């Protein structure tokens, strides 16, 4: 599954795509993003969207609370440096790291984040799933009327960082991860709602896994 970009206005053919063929260790991914964002800011590399998976792990954003790490010895835990709190990454989750020049897209960080959420919402819509924003919660949510009139679960997370107006980190969409792995944290600090995935909603979606870069996005 390769999400599309209808909501990320301002993209040009200069934006590259990279799709990892196997899970990428988090320290390697972080080092790559740091270096690429620096090069983009210096004008020595093009913008890039990197679609990957990770081995099972937890990451802590800049607002993470120690009490929300319920099982600290379960999986490796990494300080991410992005916004947000604790989240889980693992196989079956489509992570999209966006190394983009936000100034080229109007310099409005709030609108940029909104467009990233819109990207996930548009992608879900192609599979007949209604994803929604919430004013008091970050990310993308789906209603679960089968489980109760007020039940909704998180299916997409977002956390970015800017350096010299270049973004890195990005979004994660739950395609078919092991949802039990989220029990080791309080995901994004939200205790009153759960998490779901396309598989949990009864859908089987294949990932596109290829390695290489294209420049026709």
XYZ file of N, CA, C and O in Angstrom:
868
model
N 0.843 -1.190 0.000
C 0.000 0.000 0.000
C 0.877 1.238 0.000
O 1.717 1.411 0.867
N 0.708 2.073 -0.979
C 1.408 3.348 -1.025
C 0.394 4.469 -0.948
O -0.385 4.664 -1.868
N 0.340 5.231 0.158
C -0.638 6.320 0.271
C -0.417 7.366 -0.816
O 0.685 7.564 -1.304
N -1.507 8.050 -1.167
C -1.356 9.119 -2.151
C -1.243 10.462 -1.438
O -1.242 10.534 -0.222
N -1.140 11.541 -2.203
C -0.762 12.820 -1.623
C -1.694 13.948 -2.040
O -1.270 15.070 -2.184
N -2.980 13.644 -2.222
C -3.884 14.677 -2.717
C -3.910 15.902 -1.811
O -4.085 17.018 -2.268
N -3.721 15.729 -0.512
C -3.835 16.850 0.413
C -2.522 17.591 0.655
O -2.526 18.623 1.306
N -1.412 17.048 0.207
C -0.137 17.722 0.453
C 0.129 18.701 -0.683
O 0.974 18.479 -1.541
N -0.609 19.790 -0.687
C -0.477 20.773 -1.756
C 0.927 21.353 -1.764
O 1.566 21.513 -0.738
N 1.380 21.668 -2.954
C 2.692 22.291 -3.085
C 3.784 21.329 -3.485
O 4.901 21.740 -3.762
N 3.490 20.009 -3.520
C 4.523 19.081 -3.946
C 4.840 19.292 -5.423
O 3.980 19.607 -6.227
N 6.084 19.100 -5.785
C 6.520 19.257 -7.163
C 7.227 17.984 -7.588
O 7.548 17.134 -6.755
N 7.516 17.835 -8.882
C 8.238 16.638 -9.325
C 9.619 16.482 -8.702
O 10.238 15.444 -8.858
N 10.136 17.502 -8.026
C 11.449 17.384 -7.397
C 11.415 16.558 -6.122
O 12.449 16.231 -5.568
N 10.236 16.226 -5.625
C 10.139 15.439 -4.400
C 10.418 13.973 -4.713
O 9.789 13.382 -5.586
N 11.376 13.388 -3.999
C 11.725 11.998 -4.232
C 10.943 11.063 -3.334
O 10.406 11.454 -2.293
N 10.843 9.826 -3.775
C 10.210 8.758 -2.991
C 11.237 7.668 -2.738
O 12.007 7.310 -3.635
N 11.217 7.123 -1.535
C 12.062 5.988 -1.195
C 11.198 5.015 -0.411
O 10.535 5.412 0.550
N 11.174 3.757 -0.843
C 10.366 2.742 -0.168
C 11.293 1.631 0.302
O 11.974 0.998 -0.511
N 11.344 1.409 1.620
C 12.238 0.392 2.177
C 11.667 -0.999 1.938
O 10.468 -1.226 2.083
N 12.527 -1.934 1.603
C 12.101 -3.297 1.306
C 12.035 -4.178 2.544
O 11.533 -5.299 2.488
N 12.544 -3.695 3.673
C 12.525 -4.469 4.911
C 12.547 -3.497 6.083
O 12.858 -2.312 5.916
N 12.169 -3.959 7.300
C 12.155 -3.047 8.446
C 13.511 -2.386 8.683
O 14.559 -3.023 8.583
N 13.466 -1.102 9.001
C 14.667 -0.296 9.193
C 14.865 -0.033 10.689
O 13.955 0.463 11.354
N 16.022 -0.354 11.257
C 16.279 -0.036 12.669
C 16.102 1.456 12.918
O 16.508 2.288 12.099
N 15.522 1.792 14.070
C 15.188 3.184 14.323
C 16.410 4.106 14.344
O 16.357 5.190 13.758
N 17.513 3.728 14.996
C 18.675 4.641 14.979
C 19.160 4.947 13.564
O 19.571 6.081 13.281
N 19.092 3.966 12.674
C 19.508 4.214 11.292
C 18.558 5.197 10.606
O 18.992 6.091 9.865
N 17.269 5.018 10.853
C 16.280 5.907 10.248
C 16.458 7.329 10.759
O 16.392 8.299 9.976
N 16.695 7.471 12.061
C 16.849 8.800 12.637
C 18.087 9.497 12.082
O 18.042 10.682 11.727
N 19.174 8.754 11.977
C 20.405 9.339 11.428
C 20.206 9.757 9.973
O 20.687 10.828 9.551
N 19.503 8.937 9.218
C 19.255 9.269 7.812
C 18.424 10.538 7.705
O 18.729 11.428 6.903
N 17.344 10.622 8.500
C 16.482 11.807 8.446
C 17.239 13.071 8.835
O 17.078 14.120 8.211
N 18.021 12.973 9.900
C 18.790 14.137 10.342
C 19.703 14.639 9.220
O 19.760 15.838 8.932
N 20.410 13.715 8.587
C 21.346 14.095 7.539
C 20.614 14.643 6.323
O 21.040 15.638 5.711
N 19.504 14.020 5.948
C 18.783 14.471 4.758
C 18.155 15.847 4.991
O 18.193 16.718 4.110
N 17.561 16.048 6.174
C 16.961 17.352 6.469
C 18.013 18.455 6.423
O 17.761 19.556 5.922
N 19.198 18.170 6.940
C 20.288 19.153 6.904
C 20.679 19.460 5.454
O 20.863 20.629 5.080
N 20.779 18.419 4.643
C 21.167 18.619 3.254
C 20.102 19.388 2.473
O 20.423 20.230 1.626
N 18.838 19.124 2.769
C 17.753 19.857 2.104
C 17.837 21.335 2.466
O 17.720 22.216 1.606
N 18.037 21.614 3.756
C 18.137 23.007 4.201
C 19.315 23.725 3.551
O 19.254 24.926 3.269
N 20.383 22.979 3.291
C 21.580 23.573 2.674
C 21.501 23.612 1.150
O 22.401 24.142 0.499
N 20.452 23.006 0.601
C 20.283 23.012 -0.838
C 21.114 21.994 -1.588
O 21.270 22.087 -2.810
N 21.629 20.986 -0.871
C 22.481 19.984 -1.519
C 21.755 18.661 -1.765
O 22.364 17.711 -2.281
N 20.482 18.572 -1.375
C 19.692 17.362 -1.623
C 18.245 17.765 -1.829
O 17.802 18.816 -1.353
N 17.522 16.917 -2.549
C 16.114 17.180 -2.797
C 15.224 16.699 -1.670
O 15.627 15.902 -0.825
N 14.001 17.186 -1.671
C 13.019 16.750 -0.688
C 12.711 15.262 -0.886
O 12.851 14.719 -1.981
N 12.259 14.628 0.191
C 12.089 13.177 0.141
C 10.935 12.737 1.030
O 10.760 13.245 2.143
N 10.174 11.781 0.533
C 9.187 11.057 1.339
C 9.650 9.613 1.402
O 9.865 8.965 0.369
N 9.822 9.118 2.619
C 10.401 7.793 2.844
C 9.343 6.905 3.492
O 8.902 7.170 4.614
N 8.931 5.859 2.785
C 7.949 4.913 3.299
C 8.674 3.699 3.848
O 9.389 3.012 3.120
N 8.490 3.422 5.149
C 9.239 2.339 5.786
C 8.374 1.620 6.815
O 7.254 2.028 7.137
N 8.937 0.521 7.329
C 8.477 -0.134 8.551
C 9.662 -0.169 9.509
O 10.816 -0.020 9.103
N 9.355 -0.395 10.799
C 10.390 -0.588 11.808
C 10.206 -1.945 12.477
O 9.089 -2.481 12.499
N 11.271 -2.497 13.076
C 11.080 -3.602 14.013
C 10.261 -3.088 15.205
O 10.144 -1.868 15.398
N 9.693 -3.960 16.027
C 8.894 -3.492 17.167
C 9.713 -2.603 18.105
O 10.804 -2.981 18.538
N 9.183 -1.415 18.407
C 9.879 -0.479 19.283
C 8.913 0.613 19.736
O 7.833 0.785 19.169
N 9.322 1.332 20.770
C 8.581 2.497 21.237
C 9.461 3.735 21.050
O 10.684 3.668 21.211
N 8.822 4.851 20.716
C 9.556 6.104 20.657
C 8.893 7.130 21.565
O 7.665 7.130 21.734
N 9.713 7.980 22.137
C 9.239 9.025 23.042
C 9.401 10.376 22.383
O 10.505 10.744 21.974
N 8.301 11.111 22.259
C 8.363 12.467 21.754
C 8.746 13.441 22.847
O 8.963 13.062 24.014
N 8.805 14.709 22.511
C 9.272 15.716 23.464
C 8.302 15.935 24.621
O 8.680 16.519 25.636
N 7.053 15.494 24.478
C 6.068 15.652 25.553
C 5.800 14.347 26.296
O 4.841 14.261 27.081
N 6.621 13.316 26.069
C 6.388 12.012 26.681
C 6.488 12.073 28.201
O 7.356 12.765 28.757
N 5.594 11.345 28.878
C 5.582 11.244 30.329
C 6.021 9.844 30.732
O 5.523 8.849 30.181
N 6.919 9.769 31.703
C 7.485 8.477 32.099
C 6.403 7.478 32.490
O 6.517 6.278 32.210
N 5.333 7.951 33.119
C 4.263 7.055 33.572
C 3.529 6.389 32.418
O 2.866 5.369 32.609
N 3.649 6.952 31.216
C 2.948 6.379 30.064
C 3.718 5.237 29.406
O 3.198 4.598 28.489
N 4.929 4.983 29.878
C 5.690 3.825 29.403
C 5.406 2.675 30.364
O 6.066 2.494 31.379
N 4.399 1.892 30.051
C 3.878 0.864 30.959
C 4.826 -0.322 31.056
O 4.999 -0.911 32.128
N 5.439 -0.712 29.946
C 6.321 -1.886 29.916
C 7.670 -1.478 29.324
O 7.953 -1.739 28.157
N 8.522 -0.841 30.122
C 9.782 -0.286 29.584
C 10.768 -1.324 29.075
O 11.677 -0.982 28.308
N 10.619 -2.592 29.493
C 11.565 -3.625 29.075
C 11.035 -4.491 27.935
O 11.684 -5.457 27.544
N 9.877 -4.152 27.421
C 9.260 -5.004 26.404
C 9.946 -4.884 25.047
O 10.297 -5.878 24.416
N 10.103 -3.648 24.580
C 10.761 -3.380 23.306
C 11.770 -2.256 23.526
O 11.684 -1.518 24.514
N 12.710 -2.079 22.610
C 13.616 -0.929 22.727
C 12.822 0.381 22.742
O 11.785 0.505 22.093
N 13.320 1.342 23.517
C 12.683 2.659 23.625
C 13.685 3.710 23.166
O 14.834 3.722 23.621
N 13.250 4.592 22.267
C 14.143 5.608 21.701
C 13.574 7.005 21.919
O 12.370 7.227 21.780
N 14.466 7.923 22.266
C 14.100 9.336 22.288
C 14.077 9.828 20.842
O 15.085 9.779 20.142
N 12.913 10.290 20.405
C 12.751 10.602 18.989
C 13.094 12.047 18.649
O 13.512 12.340 17.529
N 12.846 12.969 19.580
C 13.071 14.378 19.282
C 11.940 15.040 18.519
O 11.981 16.240 18.269
N 10.920 14.281 18.152
C 9.750 14.834 17.462
C 8.749 15.344 18.489
O 8.880 15.119 19.691
N 7.705 16.006 18.000
C 6.620 16.387 18.883
C 5.788 15.176 19.278
O 5.863 14.118 18.656
N 5.012 15.324 20.338
C 4.125 14.244 20.763
C 4.659 13.465 21.938
O 5.639 13.848 22.594
N 4.004 12.342 22.216
C 4.328 11.540 23.386
C 4.837 10.164 22.950
O 5.605 10.083 21.998
N 4.448 9.094 23.657
C 4.918 7.766 23.290
C 4.085 7.197 22.146
O 2.862 7.368 22.104
N 4.759 6.505 21.250
C 4.053 5.759 20.225
C 4.797 4.459 19.962
O 5.940 4.271 20.376
N 4.095 3.567 19.289
C 4.663 2.262 18.914
C 4.877 2.218 17.408
O 4.061 2.740 16.642
N 5.981 1.614 16.991
C 6.201 1.296 15.590
C 6.539 -0.179 15.471
O 7.228 -0.739 16.335
N 6.073 -0.800 14.394
C 6.385 -2.204 14.181
C 5.932 -2.671 12.819
O 5.292 -1.929 12.064
N 6.257 -3.910 12.483
C 5.842 -4.463 11.196
C 4.330 -4.376 11.004
O 3.557 -4.529 11.956
N 3.933 -4.109 9.780
C 2.508 -3.976 9.489
C 1.994 -2.561 9.646
O 0.806 -2.311 9.450
N 2.877 -1.659 9.978
C 2.506 -0.250 10.111
C 3.233 0.539 9.024
O 4.446 0.431 8.884
N 2.472 1.311 8.259
C 3.103 2.133 7.221
C 3.543 3.458 7.839
O 2.722 4.276 8.234
N 4.842 3.642 7.949
C 5.428 4.883 8.439
C 5.873 5.701 7.229
O 6.525 5.174 6.327
N 5.498 6.961 7.217
C 5.912 7.858 6.138
C 6.683 9.020 6.754
O 6.103 9.844 7.472
N 7.977 9.047 6.519
C 8.803 10.146 7.003
C 8.881 11.204 5.907
O 9.252 10.913 4.768
N 8.527 12.429 6.275
C 8.400 13.504 5.289
C 9.488 14.545 5.514
O 9.479 15.277 6.495
N 10.428 14.589 4.611
C 11.526 15.555 4.672
C 11.244 16.607 3.601
O 11.669 16.479 2.444
N 10.499 17.625 3.994
C 9.954 18.612 3.070
C 10.223 20.030 3.566
O 10.281 20.271 4.776
N 10.348 20.949 2.646
C 10.546 22.360 2.960
C 9.182 22.997 3.222
O 8.400 23.206 2.292
N 8.914 23.276 4.481
C 7.597 23.800 4.856
C 7.396 25.220 4.324
O 6.272 25.627 4.032
N 8.454 25.973 4.183
C 8.316 27.331 3.642
C 7.788 27.308 2.214
O 7.053 28.205 1.800
N 8.167 26.292 1.452
C 7.659 26.171 0.082
C 6.154 25.921 0.061
O 5.507 26.095 -0.975
N 5.627 25.499 1.196
C 4.204 25.186 1.300
C 3.470 26.207 2.168
O 2.508 25.891 2.836
N 3.983 27.447 2.140
C 3.307 28.550 2.806
C 3.840 28.903 4.173
O 3.445 29.919 4.745
N 4.695 28.071 4.754
C 5.283 28.380 6.055
C 4.315 28.290 7.216
O 4.609 28.782 8.306
N 3.167 27.650 7.025
C 2.156 27.513 8.077
C 2.246 26.101 8.632
O 1.779 25.141 8.002
N 2.843 25.959 9.812
C 3.079 24.633 10.378
C 1.766 23.942 10.710
O 1.601 22.729 10.480
N 0.810 24.683 11.238
C -0.481 24.084 11.572
C -1.158 23.522 10.316
O -1.708 22.419 10.331
N -1.117 24.288 9.229
C -1.716 23.818 7.980
C -0.960 22.605 7.438
O -1.567 21.680 6.875
N 0.357 22.589 7.609
C 1.163 21.454 7.160
C 0.760 20.184 7.893
O 0.567 19.118 7.282
N 0.609 20.278 9.210
C 0.181 19.125 9.998
C -1.222 18.690 9.578
O -1.510 17.488 9.448
N -2.095 19.656 9.355
C -3.454 19.349 8.913
C -3.437 18.600 7.581
O -4.202 17.654 7.369
N -2.536 19.001 6.683
C -2.429 18.321 5.397
C -1.908 16.903 5.537
O -2.317 16.004 4.795
N -0.998 16.684 6.487
C -0.531 15.325 6.738
C -1.668 14.452 7.250
O -1.822 13.290 6.841
N -2.473 14.990 8.151
C -3.657 14.253 8.604
C -4.594 13.986 7.431
O -5.154 12.894 7.290
N -4.755 14.988 6.572
C -5.613 14.829 5.411
C -5.115 13.745 4.465
O -5.908 13.048 3.821
N -3.807 13.613 4.367
C -3.218 12.553 3.547
C -3.699 11.187 4.051
O -4.144 10.328 3.271
N -3.639 10.975 5.370
C -4.102 9.705 5.918
C -5.603 9.529 5.729
O -6.083 8.437 5.395
N -6.360 10.595 5.930
C -7.812 10.522 5.779
C -8.178 10.169 4.338
O -9.051 9.322 4.083
N -7.514 10.795 3.375
C -7.764 10.489 1.970
C -7.416 9.040 1.647
O -8.109 8.354 0.889
N -6.280 8.584 2.196
C -5.853 7.206 1.951
C -6.874 6.221 2.507
O -7.252 5.250 1.837
N -7.339 6.459 3.728
C -8.352 5.585 4.322
C -9.622 5.570 3.486
O -10.267 4.522 3.323
N -9.986 6.720 2.942
C -11.221 6.816 2.155
C -11.168 5.920 0.923
O -12.208 5.414 0.480
N -9.970 5.715 0.365
C -9.868 4.845 -0.803
C -10.219 3.399 -0.463
O -10.520 2.605 -1.356
N -10.191 3.059 0.826
C -10.558 1.724 1.274
C -11.927 1.704 1.958
O -12.294 0.729 2.613
N -12.656 2.796 1.808
C -13.992 2.851 2.369
C -14.038 3.085 3.870
O -15.060 2.841 4.510
N -12.943 3.585 4.432
C -12.870 3.843 5.873
C -12.928 5.351 6.101
O -12.198 6.114 5.455
N -13.777 5.777 7.022
C -13.911 7.199 7.336
C -12.983 7.560 8.484
O -13.219 7.183 9.635
N -11.920 8.259 8.179
C -11.019 8.765 9.207
C -11.397 10.197 9.546
O -11.812 10.960 8.674
N -11.243 10.561 10.812
C -11.659 11.887 11.263
C -10.612 12.510 12.174
O -9.860 11.815 12.858
N -10.581 13.853 12.164
C -9.756 14.602 13.102
C -10.549 14.842 14.379
O -11.781 14.811 14.384
N -9.824 15.148 15.451
C -10.449 15.549 16.706
C -9.728 16.792 17.222
O -8.497 16.837 17.234
N -10.499 17.777 17.658
C -9.896 19.038 18.093
C -9.064 18.883 19.358
O -8.141 19.659 19.601
N -9.371 17.877 20.171
C -8.660 17.699 21.441
C -7.662 16.557 21.413
O -7.044 16.239 22.432
N -7.482 15.919 20.253
C -6.565 14.796 20.134
C -5.876 14.848 18.777
O -6.520 15.061 17.764
N -4.574 14.606 18.776
C -3.814 14.580 17.529
C -4.007 13.235 16.841
O -4.196 12.209 17.482
N -3.960 13.241 15.538
C -4.019 11.993 14.791
C -5.320 11.822 14.044
O -6.114 12.746 13.899
N -5.530 10.597 13.562
C -6.722 10.263 12.792
C -7.467 9.141 13.496
O -6.862 8.139 13.913
N -8.776 9.303 13.594
C -9.623 8.431 14.402
C -10.750 7.844 13.571
O -11.200 8.453 12.605
N -11.204 6.641 13.969
C -12.355 6.021 13.314
C -13.388 5.668 14.375
O -13.050 5.219 15.478
N -14.628 5.884 14.040
C -15.724 5.527 14.938
C -15.921 4.010 14.912
O -15.775 3.373 13.879
N -16.311 3.442 16.073
C -16.547 2.003 16.187
C -17.962 1.738 16.702
O -18.162 1.310 17.847
N -18.973 2.023 15.895
C -20.356 1.843 16.357
C -20.678 0.404 16.738
O -21.603 0.159 17.520
N -19.915 -0.556 16.194
C -20.119 -1.959 16.557
C -19.763 -2.228 18.009
O -20.186 -3.232 18.591
N -18.978 -1.314 18.605
C -18.541 -1.495 19.992
C -19.192 -0.510 20.961
O -18.890 -0.515 22.146
N -20.036 0.340 20.429
C -20.721 1.316 21.282
C -20.829 2.649 20.588
O -19.964 2.998 19.771
N -21.846 3.438 20.911
C -22.088 4.692 20.196
C -20.994 5.744 20.377
O -20.831 6.622 19.520
N -20.238 5.667 21.473
C -19.210 6.679 21.730
C -17.798 6.146 21.551
O -16.825 6.844 21.855
N -17.665 4.911 21.046
C -16.337 4.292 20.939
C -15.669 4.707 19.631
O -16.285 4.656 18.563
N -14.417 5.126 19.732
C -13.611 5.401 18.552
C -12.166 5.062 18.865
O -11.722 5.152 20.015
N -11.452 4.654 17.835
C -10.070 4.212 17.989
C -9.155 5.010 17.066
O -9.569 5.483 16.010
N -7.907 5.079 17.473
C -6.909 5.778 16.664
C -6.321 4.826 15.626
O -5.915 3.707 15.954
N -6.252 5.291 14.384
C -5.681 4.475 13.329
C -4.440 5.121 12.709
O -3.632 4.442 12.091
N -4.273 6.423 12.914
C -3.123 7.117 12.345
C -2.534 8.121 13.312
O -3.267 8.876 13.953
N -1.210 8.110 13.439
C -0.515 9.021 14.365
C 0.363 9.979 13.569
O 0.752 9.706 12.425
N 0.683 11.098 14.199
C 1.517 12.103 13.545
C 2.446 12.747 14.571
O 2.051 12.993 15.723
N 3.664 12.984 14.163
C 4.630 13.687 15.000
C 5.766 14.175 14.127
O 6.399 13.366 13.437
N 5.993 15.453 14.081
C 7.035 15.990 13.213
C 7.998 16.876 14.005
O 7.733 17.258 15.142
N 9.089 17.189 13.356
C 10.048 18.148 13.873
C 10.493 19.024 12.717
O 10.588 18.549 11.576
N 10.739 20.282 12.996
C 11.251 21.197 11.981
C 12.644 21.664 12.361
O 12.910 21.965 13.531
N 13.497 21.733 11.372
C 14.822 22.320 11.558
C 15.121 23.159 10.318
O 15.135 22.630 9.208
N 15.298 24.442 10.558
C 15.510 25.381 9.442
C 14.397 25.228 8.400
O 14.616 25.244 7.213
N 13.188 25.056 8.900
C 11.974 24.970 8.094
C 11.853 23.663 7.303
O 10.933 23.508 6.499
N 12.735 22.726 7.526
C 12.608 21.423 6.878
C 12.030 20.426 7.888
O 12.530 20.301 9.007
N 10.982 19.728 7.476
C 10.346 18.761 8.363
C 11.069 17.418 8.302
O 11.683 17.064 7.293
N 11.000 16.684 9.409
C 11.319 15.269 9.388
C 10.492 14.569 10.451
O 9.679 15.198 11.106
N 10.634 13.252 10.585
C 9.627 12.389 11.205
C 8.379 12.457 10.327
O 8.491 12.710 9.137
N 7.192 12.207 10.853
C 6.034 12.221 9.967
C 4.821 11.534 10.526
O 4.367 11.854 11.628
N 4.306 10.545 9.780
C 3.039 9.909 10.137
C 3.201 8.398 10.164
O 4.137 7.838 9.588
N 2.260 7.734 10.840
C 2.200 6.270 10.802
C 0.744 5.851 10.714
O -0.110 6.355 11.449
N 0.469 4.948 9.797
C -0.880 4.445 9.569
C -0.895 2.951 9.880
O -0.074 2.191 9.345
N -1.813 2.537 10.723
C -1.883 1.136 11.138
C -2.587 0.314 10.065
O -3.809 0.383 9.906
N -1.799 -0.452 9.331
C -2.352 -1.336 8.308
C -2.664 -2.696 8.928
O -3.821 -3.106 8.995
N -1.636 -3.392 9.405
C -1.864 -4.688 10.040
C -0.809 -4.979 11.107
O -0.230 -6.070 11.135
N -0.527 -4.034 12.012
C 0.437 -4.314 13.081
C -0.211 -5.190 14.154
O -1.438 -5.368 14.172
N 0.598 -5.730 15.040
C 0.094 -6.452 16.206
C -0.398 -5.406 17.210
O 0.401 -4.752 17.879
N -1.700 -5.224 17.315
C -2.237 -4.160 18.162
C -1.961 -4.396 19.636
O -1.957 -3.446 20.421
N -1.714 -5.644 20.026
C -1.413 -5.914 21.430
C -0.116 -5.231 21.850
O 0.077 -4.900 23.022
N 0.767 -4.969 20.888
C 2.034 -4.311 21.206
C 1.839 -2.887 21.716
O 2.712 -2.345 22.384
N 0.708 -2.280 21.412
C 0.432 -0.935 21.921
C 0.168 -0.938 23.424
O 0.192 0.119 24.058
N -0.074 -2.111 24.003
C -0.412 -2.163 25.436
C 0.771 -1.836 26.332
O 0.597 -1.616 27.532
N 1.975 -1.778 25.778
C 3.147 -1.441 26.579
C 3.299 0.042 26.841
O 4.203 0.451 27.580
N 2.443 0.858 26.236
C 2.470 2.308 26.435
C 1.041 2.829 26.540
O 0.080 2.115 26.252
N 0.913 4.068 26.972
C -0.326 4.813 26.801
C -0.138 5.602 25.514
O 0.538 6.637 25.512
N -0.672 5.101 24.403
C -0.347 5.741 23.109
C -0.735 7.212 23.072
O -1.890 7.570 23.295
N 0.252 8.039 22.835
C 0.056 9.492 22.737
C -0.612 10.070 23.989
O -1.214 11.148 23.943
N -0.506 9.360 25.110
C -1.053 9.849 26.362
C -2.563 9.758 26.481
O -3.143 10.283 27.437
N -3.224 9.075 25.542
C -4.689 8.992 25.538
C -5.119 7.658 26.136
O -4.878 6.595 25.550
N -5.774 7.701 27.294
C -6.189 6.487 27.978
C -7.636 6.103 27.703
O -8.044 4.964 27.946
N -8.427 7.038 27.210
C -9.867 6.810 27.097
C -10.282 6.229 25.745
O -11.466 5.972 25.527
N -9.329 6.032 24.837
C -9.640 5.471 23.528
C -8.573 4.452 23.153
O -7.448 4.493 23.650
N -8.940 3.537 22.257
C -8.020 2.491 21.856
C -7.366 2.765 20.515
O -7.394 3.880 19.999
N -6.767 1.719 19.964
C -6.141 1.794 18.650
C -6.748 0.716 17.763
O -7.240 -0.303 18.243
N -6.704 0.957 16.475
C -7.207 -0.008 15.518
C -6.309 -0.009 14.291
O -5.307 0.711 14.232
N -6.660 -0.815 13.315
C -5.903 -0.929 12.069
C -6.861 -1.322 10.962
O -8.014 -1.715 11.219
N -6.387 -1.243 9.736
C -7.214 -1.711 8.629
C -7.521 -3.195 8.774
O -8.638 -3.644 8.496
N -6.555 -3.981 9.243
C -6.800 -5.406 9.451
C -7.851 -5.627 10.538
O -8.725 -6.484 10.407
N -7.769 -4.847 11.604
C -8.741 -4.945 12.694
C -10.145 -4.598 12.211
O -11.136 -5.104 12.739
N -10.213 -3.743 11.193
C -11.502 -3.366 10.610
C -11.956 -4.348 9.535
O -12.959 -4.110 8.852
N -11.214 -5.443 9.369
C -11.628 -6.504 8.458
C -11.060 -6.428 7.065
O -11.558 -7.100 6.157
N -9.981 -5.627 6.872
C -9.423 -5.458 5.536
C -8.016 -6.024 5.453
O -7.237 -5.901 6.390
N -7.723 -6.612 4.318
C -6.381 -7.108 4.050
C -5.775 -6.242 2.956
O -6.213 -6.273 1.816
N -4.772 -5.478 3.333
C -4.126 -4.546 2.419
C -2.664 -4.932 2.290
O -1.958 -5.060 3.290
N -2.189 -5.088 1.062
C -0.793 -5.449 0.843
C 0.068 -4.196 0.799
O -0.306 -3.188 0.203
N 1.241 -4.280 1.425
C 2.223 -3.213 1.324
C 2.924 -3.296 -0.026
O 3.124 -4.383 -0.572
N 3.331 -2.144 -0.525
C 4.261 -2.114 -1.642
C 5.651 -2.014 -1.045
O 5.962 -1.075 -0.318
N 6.474 -3.009 -1.316
C 7.832 -3.009 -0.774
C 8.823 -3.085 -1.924
O 8.979 -4.104 -2.572
N 9.456 -1.974 -2.183
C 10.511 -1.942 -3.185
C 11.555 -0.965 -2.686
O 11.244 -0.068 -1.919
N 12.745 -1.133 -3.119
C 13.814 -0.235 -2.684
C 14.285 0.587 -3.875
O 14.578 0.039 -4.927
N 14.362 1.867 -3.673
C 14.817 2.733 -4.742
C 14.170 4.084 -4.640
O 13.291 4.295 -3.823
N 14.581 5.003 -5.443
C 14.028 6.349 -5.422
C 13.462 6.682 -6.786
O 14.032 6.339 -7.815
N 12.315 7.341 -6.778
C 11.751 7.856 -8.026
C 11.491 9.346 -7.828
O 11.449 9.830 -6.706
N 11.304 10.039 -8.926
C 11.153 11.475 -8.833
C 9.962 11.946 -9.662
O 10.003 12.956 -10.337
N 8.893 11.159 -9.628
C 7.699 11.498 -10.374
C 6.486 11.630 -9.462
O 5.362 11.444 -9.872
N 6.710 11.972 -8.188
C 5.616 12.074 -7.233
C 4.720 13.258 -7.593
O 5.201 14.276 -8.068
